[in-house]
Amino acid sequence: QVQLVESGGALVQTGQSLKLSCAASGTIYRIYTWNWYRQVPGNQRESVATSTHEGMIRYKDSVRGRFTISRDDVQNTVYLQMNNLKPEDTGVYFCNADVAIQLGLRRGFWGQGTQVTVSS
């Protein structure tokens, strides 16, 4: 199996920055796609940023230009640099990975979530 462990969530003020990390461990042949999702109470998880192994990157419109997703394929880690944070960025951030646990066998895995709170 694969475990994803997130870190970096915190309580910050509007305009400040945070960097989230998510490290994968376990039986990993290759990580194809990394995603960061955000969830607020009463709402579904929404995709915030995506990074594919082919180099494609996508962002939710409201974070484009402020957030940067990056990945370290040696360390099997993904990062989310969040700048100029706004109260509407508040939520629990989850990482998600599309992992090949062996050649030809892929599974999706989730982290446990890390809370980001932006005060006005």
Short mmCIF file of N, CA and C in Angstrom, two decimals:
data_model
loop_
_atom_site.label_atom_id
_atom_site.label_comp_id
_atom_site.label_asym_id
_atom_site.label_seq_id
_atom_site.Cartn_x
_atom_site.Cartn_y
_atom_site.Cartn_z
N GLN A 1 0.82 -1.20 0.00
CA GLN A 1 0.00 0.00 0.00
C GLN A 1 0.86 1.25 0.00
N VAL A 2 0.17 2.37 -0.20
CA VAL A 2 0.84 3.66 -0.25
C VAL A 2 0.22 4.58 0.79
N GLN A 3 1.04 5.31 1.49
CA GLN A 3 0.57 6.28 2.47
C GLN A 3 0.99 7.68 2.01
N LEU A 4 0.07 8.62 2.14
CA LEU A 4 0.35 10.02 1.85
C LEU A 4 0.23 10.80 3.15
N VAL A 5 1.25 11.56 3.47
CA VAL A 5 1.27 12.34 4.71
C VAL A 5 1.48 13.80 4.36
N GLU A 6 0.49 14.61 4.74
CA GLU A 6 0.54 16.04 4.47
C GLU A 6 1.08 16.79 5.67
N SER A 7 1.60 17.97 5.40
CA SER A 7 2.03 18.86 6.47
C SER A 7 2.02 20.28 5.94
N GLY A 8 2.07 21.22 6.87
CA GLY A 8 2.21 22.62 6.51
C GLY A 8 1.00 23.49 6.75
N GLY A 9 -0.15 22.90 7.07
CA GLY A 9 -1.32 23.72 7.33
C GLY A 9 -1.15 24.55 8.59
N ALA A 10 -1.82 25.70 8.61
CA ALA A 10 -1.68 26.60 9.75
C ALA A 10 -2.75 27.67 9.69
N LEU A 11 -2.78 28.47 10.74
CA LEU A 11 -3.62 29.66 10.80
C LEU A 11 -2.74 30.86 10.43
N VAL A 12 -3.15 31.58 9.37
CA VAL A 12 -2.38 32.73 8.93
C VAL A 12 -3.32 33.90 8.68
N GLN A 13 -2.75 35.06 8.45
CA GLN A 13 -3.53 36.25 8.15
C GLN A 13 -3.59 36.46 6.63
N THR A 14 -4.58 37.21 6.22
CA THR A 14 -4.73 37.56 4.81
C THR A 14 -3.43 38.16 4.28
N GLY A 15 -3.04 37.68 3.09
CA GLY A 15 -1.83 38.18 2.45
C GLY A 15 -0.58 37.39 2.74
N GLN A 16 -0.64 36.52 3.74
CA GLN A 16 0.53 35.73 4.08
C GLN A 16 0.64 34.50 3.18
N SER A 17 1.72 33.75 3.39
CA SER A 17 2.00 32.58 2.55
C SER A 17 2.11 31.32 3.41
N LEU A 18 1.86 30.19 2.76
CA LEU A 18 2.07 28.88 3.36
C LEU A 18 2.57 27.94 2.28
N LYS A 19 3.31 26.92 2.71
CA LYS A 19 3.73 25.88 1.78
C LYS A 19 3.31 24.54 2.35
N LEU A 20 2.44 23.85 1.63
CA LEU A 20 2.01 22.51 2.02
C LEU A 20 2.90 21.47 1.36
N SER A 21 3.09 20.37 2.07
CA SER A 21 3.85 19.24 1.54
C SER A 21 3.03 17.98 1.68
N CYS A 22 3.27 17.06 0.78
CA CYS A 22 2.63 15.74 0.86
C CYS A 22 3.65 14.71 0.38
N ALA A 23 4.03 13.83 1.28
CA ALA A 23 5.04 12.82 0.97
C ALA A 23 4.39 11.45 0.87
N ALA A 24 4.73 10.73 -0.19
CA ALA A 24 4.22 9.38 -0.40
C ALA A 24 5.27 8.36 -0.02
N SER A 25 4.81 7.28 0.60
CA SER A 25 5.70 6.19 0.96
C SER A 25 4.98 4.87 0.74
N GLY A 26 5.76 3.81 0.64
CA GLY A 26 5.18 2.49 0.41
C GLY A 26 5.66 1.90 -0.89
N THR A 27 4.84 1.08 -1.47
CA THR A 27 5.18 0.39 -2.71
C THR A 27 4.81 1.29 -3.88
N ILE A 28 5.81 1.98 -4.40
CA ILE A 28 5.59 2.96 -5.46
C ILE A 28 6.48 2.63 -6.64
N TYR A 29 5.85 2.38 -7.76
CA TYR A 29 6.62 2.21 -8.99
C TYR A 29 6.79 3.57 -9.66
N ARG A 30 5.67 4.31 -9.71
CA ARG A 30 5.69 5.64 -10.31
C ARG A 30 4.45 6.40 -9.86
N ILE A 31 4.60 7.70 -9.66
CA ILE A 31 3.45 8.55 -9.40
C ILE A 31 3.15 9.32 -10.67
N TYR A 32 1.95 9.13 -11.20
CA TYR A 32 1.60 9.76 -12.47
C TYR A 32 1.08 11.17 -12.25
N THR A 33 0.03 11.30 -11.47
CA THR A 33 -0.61 12.60 -11.27
C THR A 33 -0.74 12.89 -9.78
N TRP A 34 -0.39 14.11 -9.45
CA TRP A 34 -0.62 14.65 -8.10
C TRP A 34 -1.73 15.70 -8.19
N ASN A 35 -2.59 15.67 -7.19
CA ASN A 35 -3.65 16.68 -7.08
C ASN A 35 -3.68 17.23 -5.67
N TRP A 36 -4.02 18.50 -5.58
CA TRP A 36 -4.38 19.10 -4.30
C TRP A 36 -5.87 19.45 -4.39
N TYR A 37 -6.61 19.05 -3.36
CA TYR A 37 -8.03 19.36 -3.24
C TYR A 37 -8.25 20.19 -1.98
N ARG A 38 -9.36 20.91 -1.97
CA ARG A 38 -9.75 21.70 -0.80
C ARG A 38 -11.22 21.39 -0.49
N GLN A 39 -11.49 21.31 0.80
CA GLN A 39 -12.86 21.05 1.23
C GLN A 39 -13.22 21.95 2.39
N VAL A 40 -14.40 22.56 2.28
CA VAL A 40 -14.94 23.34 3.39
C VAL A 40 -16.21 22.64 3.87
N PRO A 41 -16.58 22.81 5.13
CA PRO A 41 -17.75 22.12 5.66
C PRO A 41 -19.00 22.35 4.81
N GLY A 42 -19.68 21.26 4.50
CA GLY A 42 -20.91 21.35 3.73
C GLY A 42 -20.72 21.32 2.23
N ASN A 43 -19.48 21.36 1.79
CA ASN A 43 -19.19 21.37 0.36
C ASN A 43 -18.39 20.13 -0.04
N GLN A 44 -18.45 19.83 -1.32
CA GLN A 44 -17.63 18.74 -1.84
C GLN A 44 -16.18 19.20 -1.98
N ARG A 45 -15.29 18.25 -2.03
CA ARG A 45 -13.89 18.58 -2.30
C ARG A 45 -13.78 19.14 -3.70
N GLU A 46 -12.97 20.18 -3.82
CA GLU A 46 -12.77 20.78 -5.13
C GLU A 46 -11.29 20.76 -5.48
N SER A 47 -11.01 20.53 -6.75
CA SER A 47 -9.63 20.49 -7.19
C SER A 47 -9.05 21.90 -7.19
N VAL A 48 -7.86 22.00 -6.63
CA VAL A 48 -7.17 23.29 -6.56
C VAL A 48 -6.01 23.32 -7.55
N ALA A 49 -5.25 22.23 -7.62
CA ALA A 49 -4.08 22.20 -8.50
C ALA A 49 -3.77 20.76 -8.87
N THR A 50 -3.24 20.59 -10.08
CA THR A 50 -2.90 19.27 -10.62
C THR A 50 -1.55 19.33 -11.30
N SER A 51 -0.77 18.27 -11.12
CA SER A 51 0.51 18.14 -11.81
C SER A 51 0.63 16.72 -12.36
N THR A 52 0.81 16.60 -13.66
CA THR A 52 0.96 15.28 -14.26
C THR A 52 2.43 14.96 -14.49
N HIS A 53 2.72 13.69 -14.66
CA HIS A 53 4.10 13.29 -14.89
C HIS A 53 4.61 13.76 -16.24
N GLU A 54 3.69 14.14 -17.13
CA GLU A 54 4.07 14.65 -18.45
C GLU A 54 4.33 16.16 -18.41
N GLY A 55 4.18 16.76 -17.24
CA GLY A 55 4.48 18.17 -17.09
C GLY A 55 3.30 19.12 -17.21
N MET A 56 2.09 18.58 -17.36
CA MET A 56 0.93 19.44 -17.43
C MET A 56 0.53 19.91 -16.03
N ILE A 57 0.21 21.16 -15.91
CA ILE A 57 -0.20 21.74 -14.62
C ILE A 57 -1.50 22.50 -14.84
N ARG A 58 -2.43 22.32 -13.92
CA ARG A 58 -3.71 23.03 -13.97
C ARG A 58 -4.00 23.62 -12.61
N TYR A 59 -4.70 24.75 -12.62
CA TYR A 59 -5.10 25.42 -11.38
C TYR A 59 -6.57 25.79 -11.45
N LYS A 60 -7.18 25.81 -10.29
CA LYS A 60 -8.51 26.41 -10.14
C LYS A 60 -8.35 27.90 -10.44
N ASP A 61 -9.33 28.45 -11.11
CA ASP A 61 -9.22 29.85 -11.55
C ASP A 61 -8.93 30.80 -10.40
N SER A 62 -9.52 30.57 -9.26
CA SER A 62 -9.40 31.52 -8.16
C SER A 62 -8.02 31.51 -7.50
N VAL A 63 -7.20 30.50 -7.79
CA VAL A 63 -5.87 30.43 -7.18
C VAL A 63 -4.76 30.66 -8.19
N ARG A 64 -5.10 30.67 -9.46
CA ARG A 64 -4.07 30.83 -10.50
C ARG A 64 -3.33 32.15 -10.30
N GLY A 65 -2.00 32.06 -10.34
CA GLY A 65 -1.19 33.26 -10.11
C GLY A 65 -0.78 33.44 -8.66
N ARG A 66 -1.45 32.74 -7.75
CA ARG A 66 -1.10 32.84 -6.32
C ARG A 66 -0.53 31.52 -5.79
N PHE A 67 -1.02 30.41 -6.31
CA PHE A 67 -0.58 29.08 -5.87
C PHE A 67 0.34 28.46 -6.92
N THR A 68 1.29 27.68 -6.45
CA THR A 68 2.19 26.95 -7.34
C THR A 68 2.33 25.51 -6.85
N ILE A 69 2.01 24.57 -7.73
CA ILE A 69 2.21 23.16 -7.42
C ILE A 69 3.55 22.72 -8.01
N SER A 70 4.29 21.94 -7.23
CA SER A 70 5.55 21.40 -7.72
C SER A 70 5.71 19.99 -7.16
N ARG A 71 6.59 19.22 -7.79
CA ARG A 71 6.74 17.84 -7.39
C ARG A 71 8.21 17.44 -7.44
N ASP A 72 8.55 16.52 -6.56
CA ASP A 72 9.88 15.94 -6.52
C ASP A 72 9.70 14.43 -6.73
N ASP A 73 9.99 13.97 -7.92
CA ASP A 73 9.74 12.57 -8.24
C ASP A 73 10.80 11.63 -7.68
N VAL A 74 11.85 12.16 -7.16
CA VAL A 74 12.84 11.32 -6.45
C VAL A 74 12.37 11.07 -5.03
N GLN A 75 11.87 12.11 -4.39
CA GLN A 75 11.39 12.01 -3.01
C GLN A 75 9.91 11.63 -2.94
N ASN A 76 9.24 11.50 -4.10
CA ASN A 76 7.80 11.18 -4.13
C ASN A 76 7.02 12.15 -3.26
N THR A 77 7.25 13.41 -3.51
CA THR A 77 6.63 14.47 -2.71
C THR A 77 6.05 15.54 -3.63
N VAL A 78 4.94 16.10 -3.21
CA VAL A 78 4.34 17.22 -3.92
C VAL A 78 4.21 18.38 -2.95
N TYR A 79 4.29 19.58 -3.50
CA TYR A 79 4.21 20.79 -2.70
C TYR A 79 3.12 21.71 -3.27
N LEU A 80 2.60 22.55 -2.40
CA LEU A 80 1.69 23.60 -2.84
C LEU A 80 2.11 24.88 -2.14
N GLN A 81 2.75 25.75 -2.91
CA GLN A 81 3.13 27.06 -2.39
C GLN A 81 1.94 27.99 -2.56
N MET A 82 1.48 28.55 -1.47
CA MET A 82 0.29 29.41 -1.49
C MET A 82 0.69 30.80 -1.04
N ASN A 83 0.59 31.75 -1.94
CA ASN A 83 0.94 33.13 -1.64
C ASN A 83 -0.30 34.02 -1.64
N ASN A 84 -0.17 35.16 -1.00
CA ASN A 84 -1.27 36.13 -0.97
C ASN A 84 -2.58 35.44 -0.60
N LEU A 85 -2.56 34.74 0.50
CA LEU A 85 -3.72 33.97 0.91
C LEU A 85 -4.90 34.86 1.26
N LYS A 86 -6.09 34.35 0.96
CA LYS A 86 -7.34 35.07 1.20
C LYS A 86 -8.24 34.23 2.10
N PRO A 87 -9.18 34.85 2.80
CA PRO A 87 -10.08 34.07 3.66
C PRO A 87 -10.80 32.94 2.91
N GLU A 88 -11.11 33.15 1.66
CA GLU A 88 -11.80 32.12 0.88
C GLU A 88 -10.92 30.92 0.54
N ASP A 89 -9.64 31.00 0.86
CA ASP A 89 -8.75 29.84 0.69
C ASP A 89 -8.83 28.89 1.88
N THR A 90 -9.55 29.29 2.90
CA THR A 90 -9.68 28.47 4.10
C THR A 90 -10.34 27.14 3.78
N GLY A 91 -9.81 26.08 4.36
CA GLY A 91 -10.38 24.75 4.19
C GLY A 91 -9.38 23.69 4.58
N VAL A 92 -9.82 22.45 4.46
CA VAL A 92 -8.92 21.32 4.66
C VAL A 92 -8.35 20.94 3.29
N TYR A 93 -7.06 20.90 3.21
CA TYR A 93 -6.39 20.59 1.95
C TYR A 93 -5.95 19.12 1.96
N PHE A 94 -6.32 18.42 0.91
CA PHE A 94 -6.00 17.01 0.77
C PHE A 94 -5.12 16.82 -0.47
N CYS A 95 -4.11 15.99 -0.33
CA CYS A 95 -3.37 15.58 -1.53
C CYS A 95 -3.91 14.25 -2.01
N ASN A 96 -3.78 14.06 -3.29
CA ASN A 96 -4.27 12.84 -3.95
C ASN A 96 -3.25 12.45 -5.00
N ALA A 97 -2.96 11.17 -5.09
CA ALA A 97 -1.96 10.71 -6.04
C ALA A 97 -2.48 9.52 -6.83
N ASP A 98 -2.19 9.54 -8.12
CA ASP A 98 -2.45 8.41 -9.01
C ASP A 98 -1.13 7.64 -9.12
N VAL A 99 -1.09 6.47 -8.47
CA VAL A 99 0.17 5.77 -8.25
C VAL A 99 0.16 4.42 -8.95
N ALA A 100 1.24 4.14 -9.65
CA ALA A 100 1.47 2.79 -10.14
C ALA A 100 2.20 2.05 -9.04
N ILE A 101 1.53 1.05 -8.45
CA ILE A 101 2.16 0.29 -7.37
C ILE A 101 2.98 -0.87 -7.92
N GLN A 102 2.78 -1.14 -9.18
CA GLN A 102 3.65 -2.02 -9.94
C GLN A 102 3.36 -1.73 -11.41
N LEU A 103 4.21 -2.21 -12.28
CA LEU A 103 4.02 -1.91 -13.70
C LEU A 103 2.65 -2.40 -14.15
N GLY A 104 1.84 -1.46 -14.64
CA GLY A 104 0.53 -1.79 -15.16
C GLY A 104 -0.59 -1.80 -14.14
N LEU A 105 -0.30 -1.51 -12.88
CA LEU A 105 -1.34 -1.52 -11.84
C LEU A 105 -1.33 -0.19 -11.13
N ARG A 106 -2.39 0.60 -11.31
CA ARG A 106 -2.48 1.95 -10.76
C ARG A 106 -3.64 2.06 -9.80
N ARG A 107 -3.41 2.83 -8.74
CA ARG A 107 -4.43 3.09 -7.72
C ARG A 107 -4.37 4.55 -7.32
N GLY A 108 -5.49 5.05 -6.82
CA GLY A 108 -5.55 6.40 -6.27
C GLY A 108 -5.46 6.37 -4.76
N PHE A 109 -4.75 7.31 -4.18
CA PHE A 109 -4.57 7.38 -2.73
C PHE A 109 -4.79 8.81 -2.26
N TRP A 110 -5.24 8.93 -1.01
CA TRP A 110 -5.52 10.23 -0.41
C TRP A 110 -4.71 10.41 0.87
N GLY A 111 -4.33 11.65 1.11
CA GLY A 111 -3.77 12.00 2.40
C GLY A 111 -4.87 12.25 3.40
N GLN A 112 -4.48 12.54 4.64
CA GLN A 112 -5.45 12.70 5.72
C GLN A 112 -5.99 14.12 5.81
N GLY A 113 -5.37 15.04 5.11
CA GLY A 113 -5.84 16.42 5.12
C GLY A 113 -5.08 17.28 6.11
N THR A 114 -4.92 18.54 5.76
CA THR A 114 -4.28 19.51 6.65
C THR A 114 -5.08 20.80 6.59
N GLN A 115 -5.33 21.38 7.75
CA GLN A 115 -6.20 22.56 7.86
C GLN A 115 -5.44 23.84 7.55
N VAL A 116 -6.01 24.61 6.66
CA VAL A 116 -5.51 25.96 6.37
C VAL A 116 -6.62 26.95 6.73
N THR A 117 -6.30 27.89 7.59
CA THR A 117 -7.26 28.90 7.99
C THR A 117 -6.64 30.27 7.75
N VAL A 118 -7.35 31.08 6.98
CA VAL A 118 -6.87 32.43 6.67
C VAL A 118 -7.82 33.43 7.32
N SER A 119 -7.31 34.19 8.24
CA SER A 119 -8.13 35.17 8.96
C SER A 119 -8.07 36.51 8.23
N SER A 120 -9.18 37.22 8.32
CA SER A 120 -9.25 38.52 7.64
C SER A 120 -8.78 39.64 8.54
#
